[in-house]
XYZ file of C-alpha atoms in Angstrom:
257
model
C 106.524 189.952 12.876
C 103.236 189.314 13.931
C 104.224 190.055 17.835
C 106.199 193.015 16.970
C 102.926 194.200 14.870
C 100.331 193.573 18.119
C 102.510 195.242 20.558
C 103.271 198.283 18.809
C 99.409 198.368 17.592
C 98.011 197.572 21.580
C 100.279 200.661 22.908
C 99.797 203.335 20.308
C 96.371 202.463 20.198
C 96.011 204.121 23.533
C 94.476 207.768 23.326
C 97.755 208.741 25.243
C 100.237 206.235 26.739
C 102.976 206.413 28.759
C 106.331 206.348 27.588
C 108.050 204.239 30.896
C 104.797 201.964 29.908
C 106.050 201.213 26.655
C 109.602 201.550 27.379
C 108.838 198.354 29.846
C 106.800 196.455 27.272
C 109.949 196.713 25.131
C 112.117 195.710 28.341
C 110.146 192.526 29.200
C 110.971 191.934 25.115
C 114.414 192.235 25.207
C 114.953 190.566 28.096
C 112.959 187.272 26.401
C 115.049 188.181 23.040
C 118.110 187.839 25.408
C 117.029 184.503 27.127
C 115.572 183.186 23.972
C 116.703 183.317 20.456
C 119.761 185.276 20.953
C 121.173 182.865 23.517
C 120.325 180.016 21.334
C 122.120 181.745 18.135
C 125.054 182.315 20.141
C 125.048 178.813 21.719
C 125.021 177.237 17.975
C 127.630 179.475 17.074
C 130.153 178.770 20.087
C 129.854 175.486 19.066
C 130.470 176.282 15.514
C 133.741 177.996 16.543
C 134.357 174.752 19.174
C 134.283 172.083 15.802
C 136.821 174.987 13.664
C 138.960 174.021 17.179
C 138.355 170.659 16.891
C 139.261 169.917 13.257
C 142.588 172.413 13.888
C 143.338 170.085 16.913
C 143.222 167.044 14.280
C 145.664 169.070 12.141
C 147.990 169.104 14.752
C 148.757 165.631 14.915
C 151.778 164.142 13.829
C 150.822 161.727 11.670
C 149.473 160.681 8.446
C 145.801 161.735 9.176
C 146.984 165.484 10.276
C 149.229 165.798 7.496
C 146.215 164.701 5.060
C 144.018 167.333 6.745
C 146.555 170.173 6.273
C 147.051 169.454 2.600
C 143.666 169.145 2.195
C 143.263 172.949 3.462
C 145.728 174.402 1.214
C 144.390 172.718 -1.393
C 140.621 173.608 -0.784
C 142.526 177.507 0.082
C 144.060 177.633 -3.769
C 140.928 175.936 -5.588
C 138.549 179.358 -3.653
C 141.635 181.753 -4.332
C 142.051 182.944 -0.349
C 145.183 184.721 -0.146
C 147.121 183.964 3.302
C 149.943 185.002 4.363
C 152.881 182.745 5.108
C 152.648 182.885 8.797
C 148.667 183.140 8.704
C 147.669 180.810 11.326
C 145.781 177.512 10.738
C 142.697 178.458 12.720
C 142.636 182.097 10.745
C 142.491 179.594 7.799
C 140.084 177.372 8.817
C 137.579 180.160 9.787
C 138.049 181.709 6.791
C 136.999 178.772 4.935
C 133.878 178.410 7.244
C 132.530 181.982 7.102
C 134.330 182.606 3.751
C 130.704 184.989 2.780
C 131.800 187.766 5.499
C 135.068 188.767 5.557
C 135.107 191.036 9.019
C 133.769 187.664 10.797
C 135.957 185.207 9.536
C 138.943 187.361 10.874
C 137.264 188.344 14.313
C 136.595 184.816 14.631
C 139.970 183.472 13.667
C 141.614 185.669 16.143
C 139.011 185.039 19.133
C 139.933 181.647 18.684
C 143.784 181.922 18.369
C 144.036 183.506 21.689
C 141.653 180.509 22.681
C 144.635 178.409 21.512
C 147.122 179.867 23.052
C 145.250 180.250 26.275
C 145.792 176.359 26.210
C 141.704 175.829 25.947
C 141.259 172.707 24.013
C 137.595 172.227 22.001
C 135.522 171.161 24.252
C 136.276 174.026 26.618
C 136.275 177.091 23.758
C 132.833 177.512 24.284
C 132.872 178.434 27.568
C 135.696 180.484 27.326
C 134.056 182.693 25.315
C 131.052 182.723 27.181
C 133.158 183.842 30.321
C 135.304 186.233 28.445
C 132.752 188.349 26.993
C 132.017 186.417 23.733
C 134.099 186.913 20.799
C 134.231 190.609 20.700
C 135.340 190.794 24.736
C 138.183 188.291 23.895
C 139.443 190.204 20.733
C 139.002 193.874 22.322
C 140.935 192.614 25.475
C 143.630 191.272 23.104
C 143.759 194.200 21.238
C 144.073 196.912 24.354
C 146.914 194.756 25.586
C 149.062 194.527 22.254
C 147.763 198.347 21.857
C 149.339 199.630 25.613
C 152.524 197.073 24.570
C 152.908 198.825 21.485
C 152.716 201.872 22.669
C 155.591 201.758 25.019
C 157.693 200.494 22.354
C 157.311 203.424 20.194
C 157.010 205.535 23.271
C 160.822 204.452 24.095
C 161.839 204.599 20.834
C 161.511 208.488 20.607
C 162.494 209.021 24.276
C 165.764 207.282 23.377
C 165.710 209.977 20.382
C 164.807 212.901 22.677
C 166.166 212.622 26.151
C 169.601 214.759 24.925
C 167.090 217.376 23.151
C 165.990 220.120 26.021
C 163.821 223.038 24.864
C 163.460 224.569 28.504
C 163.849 223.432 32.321
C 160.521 224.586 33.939
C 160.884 224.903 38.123
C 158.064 226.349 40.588
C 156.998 225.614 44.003
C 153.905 224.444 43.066
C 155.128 222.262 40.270
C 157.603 220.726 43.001
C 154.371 220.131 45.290
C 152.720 218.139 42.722
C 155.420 216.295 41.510
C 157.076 212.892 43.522
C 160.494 214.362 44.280
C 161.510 210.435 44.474
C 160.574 209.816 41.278
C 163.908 211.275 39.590
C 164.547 210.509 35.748
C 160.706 209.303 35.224
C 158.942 211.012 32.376
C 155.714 213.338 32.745
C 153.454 215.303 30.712
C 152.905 218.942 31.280
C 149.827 220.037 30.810
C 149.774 223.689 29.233
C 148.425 226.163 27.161
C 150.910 228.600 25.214
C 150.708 232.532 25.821
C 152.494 235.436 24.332
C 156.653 235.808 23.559
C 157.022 232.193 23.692
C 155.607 231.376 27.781
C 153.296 228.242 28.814
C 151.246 228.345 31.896
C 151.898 224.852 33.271
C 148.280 223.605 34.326
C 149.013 219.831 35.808
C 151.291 217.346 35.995
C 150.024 213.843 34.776
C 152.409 211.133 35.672
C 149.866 208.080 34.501
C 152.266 205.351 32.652
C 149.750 205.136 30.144
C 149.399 208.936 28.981
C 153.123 209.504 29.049
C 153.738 206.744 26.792
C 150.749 207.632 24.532
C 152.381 211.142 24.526
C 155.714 210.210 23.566
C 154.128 207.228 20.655
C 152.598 210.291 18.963
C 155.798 211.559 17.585
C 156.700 207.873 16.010
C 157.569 207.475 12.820
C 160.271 206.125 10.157
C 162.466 208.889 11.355
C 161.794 210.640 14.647
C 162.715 213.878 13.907
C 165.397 213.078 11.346
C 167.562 211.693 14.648
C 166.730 208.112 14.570
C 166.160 205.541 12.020
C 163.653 203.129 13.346
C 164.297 199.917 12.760
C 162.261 197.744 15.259
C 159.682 195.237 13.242
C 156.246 197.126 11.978
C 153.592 196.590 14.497
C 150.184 196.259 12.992
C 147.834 197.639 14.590
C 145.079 199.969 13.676
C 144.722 204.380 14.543
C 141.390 203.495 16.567
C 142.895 200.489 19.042
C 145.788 203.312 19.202
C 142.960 206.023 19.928
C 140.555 203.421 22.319
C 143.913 203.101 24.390
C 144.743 206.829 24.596
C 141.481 207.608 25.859
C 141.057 204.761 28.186
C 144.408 205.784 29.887
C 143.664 209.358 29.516
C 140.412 208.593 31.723
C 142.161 206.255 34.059
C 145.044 209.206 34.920
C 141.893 211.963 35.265
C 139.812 209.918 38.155
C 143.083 208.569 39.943
């Protein structure tokens, strides 16, 4: 407080500083806040996470001592009244447990280290893993883009397999034959258009990107696609802003191609 206190008093106490001075006062700052405290917090908590590992590792053991553990965390579960769903994963409980005071951490935290597990890392290595993947937040978000863009072609095939007999028009130009792969017969596209008068669209563009077309076509998913299909593939969780991250993202991918 006291640093924070002289700086800001040495600077403004100029009759007129510089901004770029000041900016690079708070610069140099950062860049000690970066190398100092917040590298040691996130040190202590990597390890944190690394000992949730290690006591899930000792859960999965076979044997009397694993088996005590696991009752143990049920138990200690019912006794602080968490509520977890039947195929909640150990390490989602163990994390919950840990950082029981904030919900949105426990969770982020649970799944960071889930895909830790499944990337085959055992304790000792979680640490760096998350280091190397962009802390907890880089190894969630990548998780999250991947099951988004998998998602996303599910539904997207879901109403394509509801719509491919449907035809509104057939649209055919020379320049829409220029821009198009003539070898790529039966693939999907989205026109890009805007609508004039008596029912005509000016075709702008063609966008062909994987990513956009299936983003396109998910749009129109739901329960029953246009009263043609009842959907009955599992529900995918997965929340309207991964779904909106992942438009965009392929959206601005498909622009600078």
């Amino acid at each position: 407080m006291k640093n924070e206190q002289t700086t800001a008093a040495a600077m403004t106490a100029k009759p007129s500083f510089a901004a770029r001075d000041y900016i690079a006062v708070l610069i140099d700052e950062r860049v000690r806040w970066e190398e100092g405290s917040f590298k040691s917090a996130m040190d202590e908590l990597y390890g944190l996470l690394a000992k949730c590992v290690g006591l899930y590792e000792v859960m999965t053991r076979d044997d009397a001592e694993g088996e005590r553990l696991r009752g143990e965390l049920d138990s200690y579960a019912k006794e602080m009244k968490f509520k977890h769903k039947g195929d909640t994963h150990t390490i989602v409980k163990i994390t919950r447990a840990v950082f029981d005071g904030d919900s949105k951490r426990y969770s982020v935290y649970g799944r960071a280290l889930k895909v830790a597990i499944e990337a085959g890392k055992a304790s000792m290595e979680v640490a760096n893993y998350l280091r190397s993947n962009g802390g907890v937040d880089g190894v969630v978000k990548t998780t999250l883009t991947s099951s988004a863009m998998g998602s996303l072609q599910k539904r997207a095939e879901q109403v394509w397999a509801s719509l491919k007999e449907k035809a509104l028009a057939s649209v055919k130009s020379d320049a829409l034959t220029k821009a198009s792969d003539q070898a790529a017969i039966g693939k999907r596209v989205v026109l890009l258009a805007t609508q004039g008068a008596n029912g005509e669209y000016t075709v702008h563009e063609v966008v062909k990107a994987t990513n956009v077309v299936n983003t396109v076509y998910a749009s129109f998913f739901k329960d029953d696609v246009h009263g043609a299909v009842k959907v009955t593939e599992e529900k995918v969780i997965i929340s309207r802003e991964v779904d909106r991250d992942a438009a965009r993202a392929a959206l601005i991918a498909a622009m600078s191609a």
